[in-house]
Coordinates of C-alpha atoms in Angstrom, one line a residue:
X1 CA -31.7 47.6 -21.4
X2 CA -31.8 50.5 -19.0
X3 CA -31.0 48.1 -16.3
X4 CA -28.0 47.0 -17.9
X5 CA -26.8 50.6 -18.6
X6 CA -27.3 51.4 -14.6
X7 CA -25.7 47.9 -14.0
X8 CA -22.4 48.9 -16.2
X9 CA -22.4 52.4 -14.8
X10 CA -22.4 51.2 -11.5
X11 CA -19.6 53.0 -9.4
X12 CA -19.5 51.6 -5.4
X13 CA -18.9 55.2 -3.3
X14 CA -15.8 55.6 -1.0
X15 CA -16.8 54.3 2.4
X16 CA -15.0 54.5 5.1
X17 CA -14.2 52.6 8.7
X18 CA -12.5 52.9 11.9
X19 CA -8.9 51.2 11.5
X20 CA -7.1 51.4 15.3
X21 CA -8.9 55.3 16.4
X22 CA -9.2 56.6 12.9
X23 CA -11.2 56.6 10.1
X24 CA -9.7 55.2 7.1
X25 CA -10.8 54.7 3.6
X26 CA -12.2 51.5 1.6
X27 CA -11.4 50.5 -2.0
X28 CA -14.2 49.0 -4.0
X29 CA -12.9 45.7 -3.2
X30 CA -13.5 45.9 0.6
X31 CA -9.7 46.2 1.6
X32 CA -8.3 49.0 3.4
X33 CA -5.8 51.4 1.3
X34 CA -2.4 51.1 2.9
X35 CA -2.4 49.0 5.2
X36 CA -1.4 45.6 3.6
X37 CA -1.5 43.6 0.6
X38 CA -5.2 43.7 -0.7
X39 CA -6.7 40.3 -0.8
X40 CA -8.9 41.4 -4.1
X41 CA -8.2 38.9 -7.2
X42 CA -6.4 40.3 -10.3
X43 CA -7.6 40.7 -13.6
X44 CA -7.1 37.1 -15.0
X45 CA -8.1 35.2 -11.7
X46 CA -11.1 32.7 -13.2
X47 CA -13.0 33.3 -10.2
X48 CA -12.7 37.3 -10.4
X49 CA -16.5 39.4 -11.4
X50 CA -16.2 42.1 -13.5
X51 CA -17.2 45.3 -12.2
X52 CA -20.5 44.9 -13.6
X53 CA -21.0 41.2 -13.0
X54 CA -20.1 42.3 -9.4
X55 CA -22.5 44.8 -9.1
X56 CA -25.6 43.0 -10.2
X57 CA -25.2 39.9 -8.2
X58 CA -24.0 41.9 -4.9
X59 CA -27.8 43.7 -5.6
X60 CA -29.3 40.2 -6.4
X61 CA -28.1 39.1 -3.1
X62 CA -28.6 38.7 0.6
X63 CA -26.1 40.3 3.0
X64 CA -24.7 37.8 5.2
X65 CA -21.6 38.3 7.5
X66 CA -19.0 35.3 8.2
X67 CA -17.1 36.0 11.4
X68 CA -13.5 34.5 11.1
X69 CA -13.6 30.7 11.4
X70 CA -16.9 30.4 10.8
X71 CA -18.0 28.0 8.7
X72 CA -20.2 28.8 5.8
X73 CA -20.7 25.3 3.9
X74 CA -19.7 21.8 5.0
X75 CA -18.3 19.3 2.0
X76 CA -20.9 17.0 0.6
X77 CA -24.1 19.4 2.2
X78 CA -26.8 20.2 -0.4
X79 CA -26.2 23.8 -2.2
X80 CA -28.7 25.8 -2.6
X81 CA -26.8 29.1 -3.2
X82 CA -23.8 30.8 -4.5
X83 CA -21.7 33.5 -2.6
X84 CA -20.2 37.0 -3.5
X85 CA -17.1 38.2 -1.7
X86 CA -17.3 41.7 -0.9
X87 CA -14.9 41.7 2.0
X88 CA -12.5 39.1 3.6
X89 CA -12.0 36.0 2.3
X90 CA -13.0 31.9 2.3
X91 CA -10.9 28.9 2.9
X92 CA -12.0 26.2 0.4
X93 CA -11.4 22.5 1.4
X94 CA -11.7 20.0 -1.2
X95 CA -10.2 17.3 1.0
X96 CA -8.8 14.1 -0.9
X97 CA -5.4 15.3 -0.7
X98 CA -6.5 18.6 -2.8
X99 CA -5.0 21.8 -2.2
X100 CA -7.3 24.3 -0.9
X101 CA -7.7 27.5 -2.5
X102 CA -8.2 30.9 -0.9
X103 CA -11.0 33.2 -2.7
X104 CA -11.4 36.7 -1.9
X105 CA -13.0 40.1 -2.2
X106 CA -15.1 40.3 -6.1
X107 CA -14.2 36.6 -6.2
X108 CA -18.0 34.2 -5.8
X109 CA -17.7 30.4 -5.2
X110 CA -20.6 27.7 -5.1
X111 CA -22.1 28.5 -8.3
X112 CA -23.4 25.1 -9.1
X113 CA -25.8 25.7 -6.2
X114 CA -27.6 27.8 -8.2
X115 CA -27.0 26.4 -11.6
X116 CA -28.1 22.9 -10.8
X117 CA -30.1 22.8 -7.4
X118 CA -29.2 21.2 -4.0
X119 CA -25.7 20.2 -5.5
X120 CA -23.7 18.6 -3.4
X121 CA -21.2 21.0 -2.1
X122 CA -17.5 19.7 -3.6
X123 CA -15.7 21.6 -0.6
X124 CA -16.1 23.3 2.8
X125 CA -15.8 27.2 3.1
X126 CA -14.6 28.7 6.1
X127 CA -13.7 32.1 6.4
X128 CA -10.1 33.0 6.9
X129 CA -11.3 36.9 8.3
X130 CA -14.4 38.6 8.8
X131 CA -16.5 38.5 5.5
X132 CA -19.3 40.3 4.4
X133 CA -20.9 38.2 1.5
X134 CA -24.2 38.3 -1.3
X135 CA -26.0 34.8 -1.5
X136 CA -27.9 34.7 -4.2
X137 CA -30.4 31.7 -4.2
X138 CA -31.8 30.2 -7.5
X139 CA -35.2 32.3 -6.9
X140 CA -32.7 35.2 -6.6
X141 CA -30.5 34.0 -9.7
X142 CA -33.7 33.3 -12.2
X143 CA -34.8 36.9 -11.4
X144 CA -31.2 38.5 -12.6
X145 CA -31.4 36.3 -15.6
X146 CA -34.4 37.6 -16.9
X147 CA -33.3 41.1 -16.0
X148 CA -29.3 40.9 -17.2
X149 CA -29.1 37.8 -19.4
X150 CA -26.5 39.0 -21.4
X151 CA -24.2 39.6 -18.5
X152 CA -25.5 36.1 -16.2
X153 CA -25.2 34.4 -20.1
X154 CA -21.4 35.7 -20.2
X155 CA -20.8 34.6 -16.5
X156 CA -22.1 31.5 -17.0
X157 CA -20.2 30.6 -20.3
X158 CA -17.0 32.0 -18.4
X159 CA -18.1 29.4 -15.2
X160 CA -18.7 26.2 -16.9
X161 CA -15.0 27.0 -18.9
X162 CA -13.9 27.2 -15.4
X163 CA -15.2 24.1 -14.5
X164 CA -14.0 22.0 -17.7
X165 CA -10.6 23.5 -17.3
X166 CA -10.4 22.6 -13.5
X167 CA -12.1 19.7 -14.3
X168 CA -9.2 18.5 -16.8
X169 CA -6.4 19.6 -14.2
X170 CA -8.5 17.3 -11.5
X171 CA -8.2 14.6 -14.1
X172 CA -4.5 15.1 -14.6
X173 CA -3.8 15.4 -11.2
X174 CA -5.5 11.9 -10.5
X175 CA -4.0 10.7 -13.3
X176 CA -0.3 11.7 -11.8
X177 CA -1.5 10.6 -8.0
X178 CA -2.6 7.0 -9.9
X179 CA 0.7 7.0 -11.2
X180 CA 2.9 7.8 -8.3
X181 CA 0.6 5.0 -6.3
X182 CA 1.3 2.3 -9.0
X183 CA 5.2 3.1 -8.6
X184 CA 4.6 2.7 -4.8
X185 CA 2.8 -0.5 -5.3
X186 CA 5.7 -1.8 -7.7
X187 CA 7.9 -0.8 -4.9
X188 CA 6.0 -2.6 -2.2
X189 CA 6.0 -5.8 -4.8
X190 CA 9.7 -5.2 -4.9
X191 CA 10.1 -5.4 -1.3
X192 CA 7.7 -8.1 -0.6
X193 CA 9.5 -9.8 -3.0
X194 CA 13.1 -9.2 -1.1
X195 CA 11.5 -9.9 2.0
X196 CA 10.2 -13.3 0.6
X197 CA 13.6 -13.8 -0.6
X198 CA 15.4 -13.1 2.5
X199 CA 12.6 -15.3 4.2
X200 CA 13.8 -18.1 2.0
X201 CA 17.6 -17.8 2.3
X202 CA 17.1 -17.5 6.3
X203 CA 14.9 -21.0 6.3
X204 CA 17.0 -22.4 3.5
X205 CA 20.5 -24.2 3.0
X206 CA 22.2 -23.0 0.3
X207 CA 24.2 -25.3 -1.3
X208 CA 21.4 -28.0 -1.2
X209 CA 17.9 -25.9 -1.0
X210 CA 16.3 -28.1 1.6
X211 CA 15.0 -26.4 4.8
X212 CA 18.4 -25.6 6.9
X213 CA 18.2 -26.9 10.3
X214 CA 16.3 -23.6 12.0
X215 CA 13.5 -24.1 10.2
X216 CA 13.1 -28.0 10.6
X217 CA 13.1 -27.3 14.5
X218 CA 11.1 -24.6 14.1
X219 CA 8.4 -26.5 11.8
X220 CA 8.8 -30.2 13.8
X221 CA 7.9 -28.2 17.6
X222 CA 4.5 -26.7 15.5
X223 CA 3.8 -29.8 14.1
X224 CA 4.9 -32.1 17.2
X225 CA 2.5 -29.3 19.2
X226 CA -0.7 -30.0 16.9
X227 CA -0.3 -34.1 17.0
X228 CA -3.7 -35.7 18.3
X229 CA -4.5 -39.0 20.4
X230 CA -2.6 -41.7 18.7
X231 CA -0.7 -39.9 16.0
X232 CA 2.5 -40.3 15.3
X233 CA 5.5 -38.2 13.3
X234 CA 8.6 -40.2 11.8
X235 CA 12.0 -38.8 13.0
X236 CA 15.1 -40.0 10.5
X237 CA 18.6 -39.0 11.7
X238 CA 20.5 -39.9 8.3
X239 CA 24.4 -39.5 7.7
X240 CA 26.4 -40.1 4.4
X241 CA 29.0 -42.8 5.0
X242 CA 32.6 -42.1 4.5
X243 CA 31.8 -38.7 3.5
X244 CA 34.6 -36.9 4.7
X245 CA 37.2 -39.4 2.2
X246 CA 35.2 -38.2 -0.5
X247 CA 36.4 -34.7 0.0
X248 CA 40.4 -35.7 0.4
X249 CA 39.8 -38.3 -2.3
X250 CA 38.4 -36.4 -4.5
X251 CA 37.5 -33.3 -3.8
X252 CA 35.3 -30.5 -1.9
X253 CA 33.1 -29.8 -5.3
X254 CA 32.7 -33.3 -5.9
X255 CA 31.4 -34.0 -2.3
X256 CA 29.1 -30.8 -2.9
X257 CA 27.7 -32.9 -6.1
X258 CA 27.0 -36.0 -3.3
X259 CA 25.0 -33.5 -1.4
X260 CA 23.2 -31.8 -3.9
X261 CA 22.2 -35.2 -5.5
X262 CA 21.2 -36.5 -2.1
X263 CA 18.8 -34.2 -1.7
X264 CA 17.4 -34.0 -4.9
X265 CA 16.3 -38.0 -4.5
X266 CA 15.0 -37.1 -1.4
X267 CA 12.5 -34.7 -2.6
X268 CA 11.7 -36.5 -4.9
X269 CA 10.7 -39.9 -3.4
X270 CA 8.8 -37.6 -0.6
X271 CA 5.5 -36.7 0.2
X272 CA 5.1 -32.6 0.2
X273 CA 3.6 -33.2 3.6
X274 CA 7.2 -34.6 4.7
X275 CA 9.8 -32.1 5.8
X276 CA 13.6 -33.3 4.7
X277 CA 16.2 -31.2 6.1
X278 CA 20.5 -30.6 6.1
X279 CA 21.2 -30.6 9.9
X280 CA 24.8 -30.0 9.5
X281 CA 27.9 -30.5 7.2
X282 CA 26.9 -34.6 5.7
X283 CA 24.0 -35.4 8.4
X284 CA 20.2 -35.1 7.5
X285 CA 16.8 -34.9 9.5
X286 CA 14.0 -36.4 7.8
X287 CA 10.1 -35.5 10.0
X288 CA 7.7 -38.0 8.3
X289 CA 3.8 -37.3 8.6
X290 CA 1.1 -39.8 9.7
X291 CA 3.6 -42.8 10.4
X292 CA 4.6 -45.8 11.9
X293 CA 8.0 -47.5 13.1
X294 CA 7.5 -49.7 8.9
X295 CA 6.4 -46.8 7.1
X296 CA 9.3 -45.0 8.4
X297 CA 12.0 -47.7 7.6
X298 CA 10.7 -48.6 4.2
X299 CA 10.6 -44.8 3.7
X300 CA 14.8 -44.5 4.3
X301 CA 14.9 -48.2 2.5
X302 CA 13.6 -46.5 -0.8
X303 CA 15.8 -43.6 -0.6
X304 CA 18.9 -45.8 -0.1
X305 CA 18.3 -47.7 -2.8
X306 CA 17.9 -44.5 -5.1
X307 CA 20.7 -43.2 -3.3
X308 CA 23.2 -46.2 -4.4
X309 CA 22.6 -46.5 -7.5
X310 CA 23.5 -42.7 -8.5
X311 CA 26.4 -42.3 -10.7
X312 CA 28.8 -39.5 -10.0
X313 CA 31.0 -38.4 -13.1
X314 CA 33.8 -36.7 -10.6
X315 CA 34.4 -39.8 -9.0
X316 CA 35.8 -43.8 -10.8
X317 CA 33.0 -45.8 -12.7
X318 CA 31.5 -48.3 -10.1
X319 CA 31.7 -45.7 -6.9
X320 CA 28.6 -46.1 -4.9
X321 CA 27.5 -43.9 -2.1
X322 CA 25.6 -45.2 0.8
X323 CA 24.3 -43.6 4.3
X324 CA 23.3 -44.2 7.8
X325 CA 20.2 -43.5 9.6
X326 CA 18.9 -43.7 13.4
X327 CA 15.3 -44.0 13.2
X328 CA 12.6 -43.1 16.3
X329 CA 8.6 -41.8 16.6
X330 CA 7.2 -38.9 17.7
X331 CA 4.5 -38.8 20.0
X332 CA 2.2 -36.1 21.6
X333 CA 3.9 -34.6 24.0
X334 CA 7.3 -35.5 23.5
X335 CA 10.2 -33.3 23.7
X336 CA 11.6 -33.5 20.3
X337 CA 15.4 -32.4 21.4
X338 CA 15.3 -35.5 23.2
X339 CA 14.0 -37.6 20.5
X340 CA 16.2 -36.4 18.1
X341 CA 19.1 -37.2 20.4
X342 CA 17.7 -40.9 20.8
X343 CA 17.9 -41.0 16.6
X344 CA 21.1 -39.8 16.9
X345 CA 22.3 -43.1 19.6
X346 CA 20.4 -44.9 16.9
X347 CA 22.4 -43.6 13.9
X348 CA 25.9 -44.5 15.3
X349 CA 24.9 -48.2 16.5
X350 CA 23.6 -48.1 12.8
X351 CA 27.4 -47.4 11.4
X352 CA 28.9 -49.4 14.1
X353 CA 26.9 -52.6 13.1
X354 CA 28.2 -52.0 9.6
X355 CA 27.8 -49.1 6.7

């Protein structure tokens, strides 16, 4: 069409401005020759108008000027329009970690304004210097159509490539950001799990894997603490007889073996509400939920029994190990150093009257 010929013919005339007292020329592109890098795109920038393309929508448009640091769009606002740079330049923001992206003179930006109608703007634009810009509203847009479709079909065809391509790299990058965030999770599983671990070594004895004698303390005060009107913990000093001639006799690992086994019977034959400690070297604190002065005894009772009839390959057929155990109840309110000091008198008038 004739319009199309003018449109392709178009030529934008030398202007010029004042640049610090003297008049200095423009290039088509709105920058000032010589005096710094021109902020126009290159050839293959995506967002870069032919000379033609440039020229019909810069007619199509409304002149609007963007001081520097004003803002022309906020994210997520309906868009309406779409904008052609004819001088200075825009920040874009996308936010979400995204990089922003810098568009300048013959570059446009918010197309989908026009192309869909009150889109919801995917970024903020604020401009980085002075800008004069065309918005083109849909009204504005439909009109060039119908005048230029070749050229607004070609623009379009070249936008929506745009999009899918930057649509794909959003996709990859997402992809990449969902991966780096599953390694950090695996890494925070990792160290949750050390932690845990350390947790459990700092609570735990080693040789026998009952609660070491921090945590017992530690547990029997909270517990002790939380006792109502009228209940009552179990408090068990126990100590394995003749424990120490069992190491000269026969050795440290097979006094290790009498530990271990100990303390496998004993979480066995307890309750998980019951807390069974080592509380140093052969001695053992046993805190017993919900019980009475009987409950208590027939408690240790059972676990001497299983105790005594363990057999112990390191050590002669027909060796028995036996222990000794001071036995006192917790009430509310009682300080539980004290109790655990009258178990304790307990325990040796226990060994004194006989192993």
């Amino acid at each position: 069409t004739g319009s199309a010929a003018r449109a392709l013919g178009y030529t934008r005339p030398t202007i010029t401005r004042s640049h610090r007292g003297r008049r200095v020329p423009m290039t088509d592109n709105g920058a000032t020759a010589g005096t710094g890098p021109s902020m126009a795109a290159g050839p293959g920038s995506p967002r870069s108008l032919e000379a033609a393309e440039y020229a019909a929508f810069a007619a199509a448009g409304a002149r609007r000027d963007v001081p520097a640091g004003g803002v022309l769009f906020e994210r997520a606002e309906p868009g309406r329009s779409m904008f052609v740079i004819e001088s200075g330049s825009l920040r874009l923001s996308f936010g979400d970690g995204l990089a922003d992206r810098i568009v300048g003179p013959r570059e446009y930006c918010g197309e989908l304004g026009v192309f869909i109608g009150r889109h919801s703007r995917m970024a903020s634009a604020v401009a980085e210097q002075d800008c004069v810009l065309h918005a083109i509203d849909q009204t504005a847009f439909e009109q060039l159509l119908a005048r230029e479709p070749l050229l607004v079909a070609r623009f379009m065809r070249r936008c929506f490539a745009y999009l899918v391509a930057s649509e794909t790299q959003l996709i990859l990058g997402l992809r990449r950001r969902n991966e780096d965030l599953m390694r950090t999770l695996d890494s925070l599983r990792e160290t949750r799990s050390e932690l845990g671990l350390a947790q459990q070594l700092v609570r735990t004895d080693e040789l026998t894997g009952l609660s070491n004698r921090r945590h017992f303390m530690d547990v029997a005060s909270r517990r002790l603490a939380l006792l109502g009107p009228g209940e009552k913990l179990g408090l068990a000093l126990i100590d394995l007889d003749h424990f120490k001639r069992i190491n000269d006799l026969y050795g440290h690992a097979a006094g290790d073996t009498v530990l271990q086994t100990f303390a496998r019977i004993a979480r066995k034959r307890l309750r998980d509400e019951d807390l069974i400690a080592r509380f140093g070297g052969e001695e053992f604190i046993l805190l017993l939920g919900n019980a009475s002065i009987d409950s208590l005894t027939q408690c240790i009772e059972r676990l001497r029994q299983a105790f005594a009839e363990c057999h112990f390959d390191s050590m002669p057929e027909g060796t028995r190990c036996s222990f000794s155990a001071g036995l006192t109840l917790l009430n509310p309110g009682d300080p539980l150093e004290v109790r655990i000091n009258e178990a304790d008198q307990a325990l040796y008038q226990a060994k004194d009257n006989g192993r």
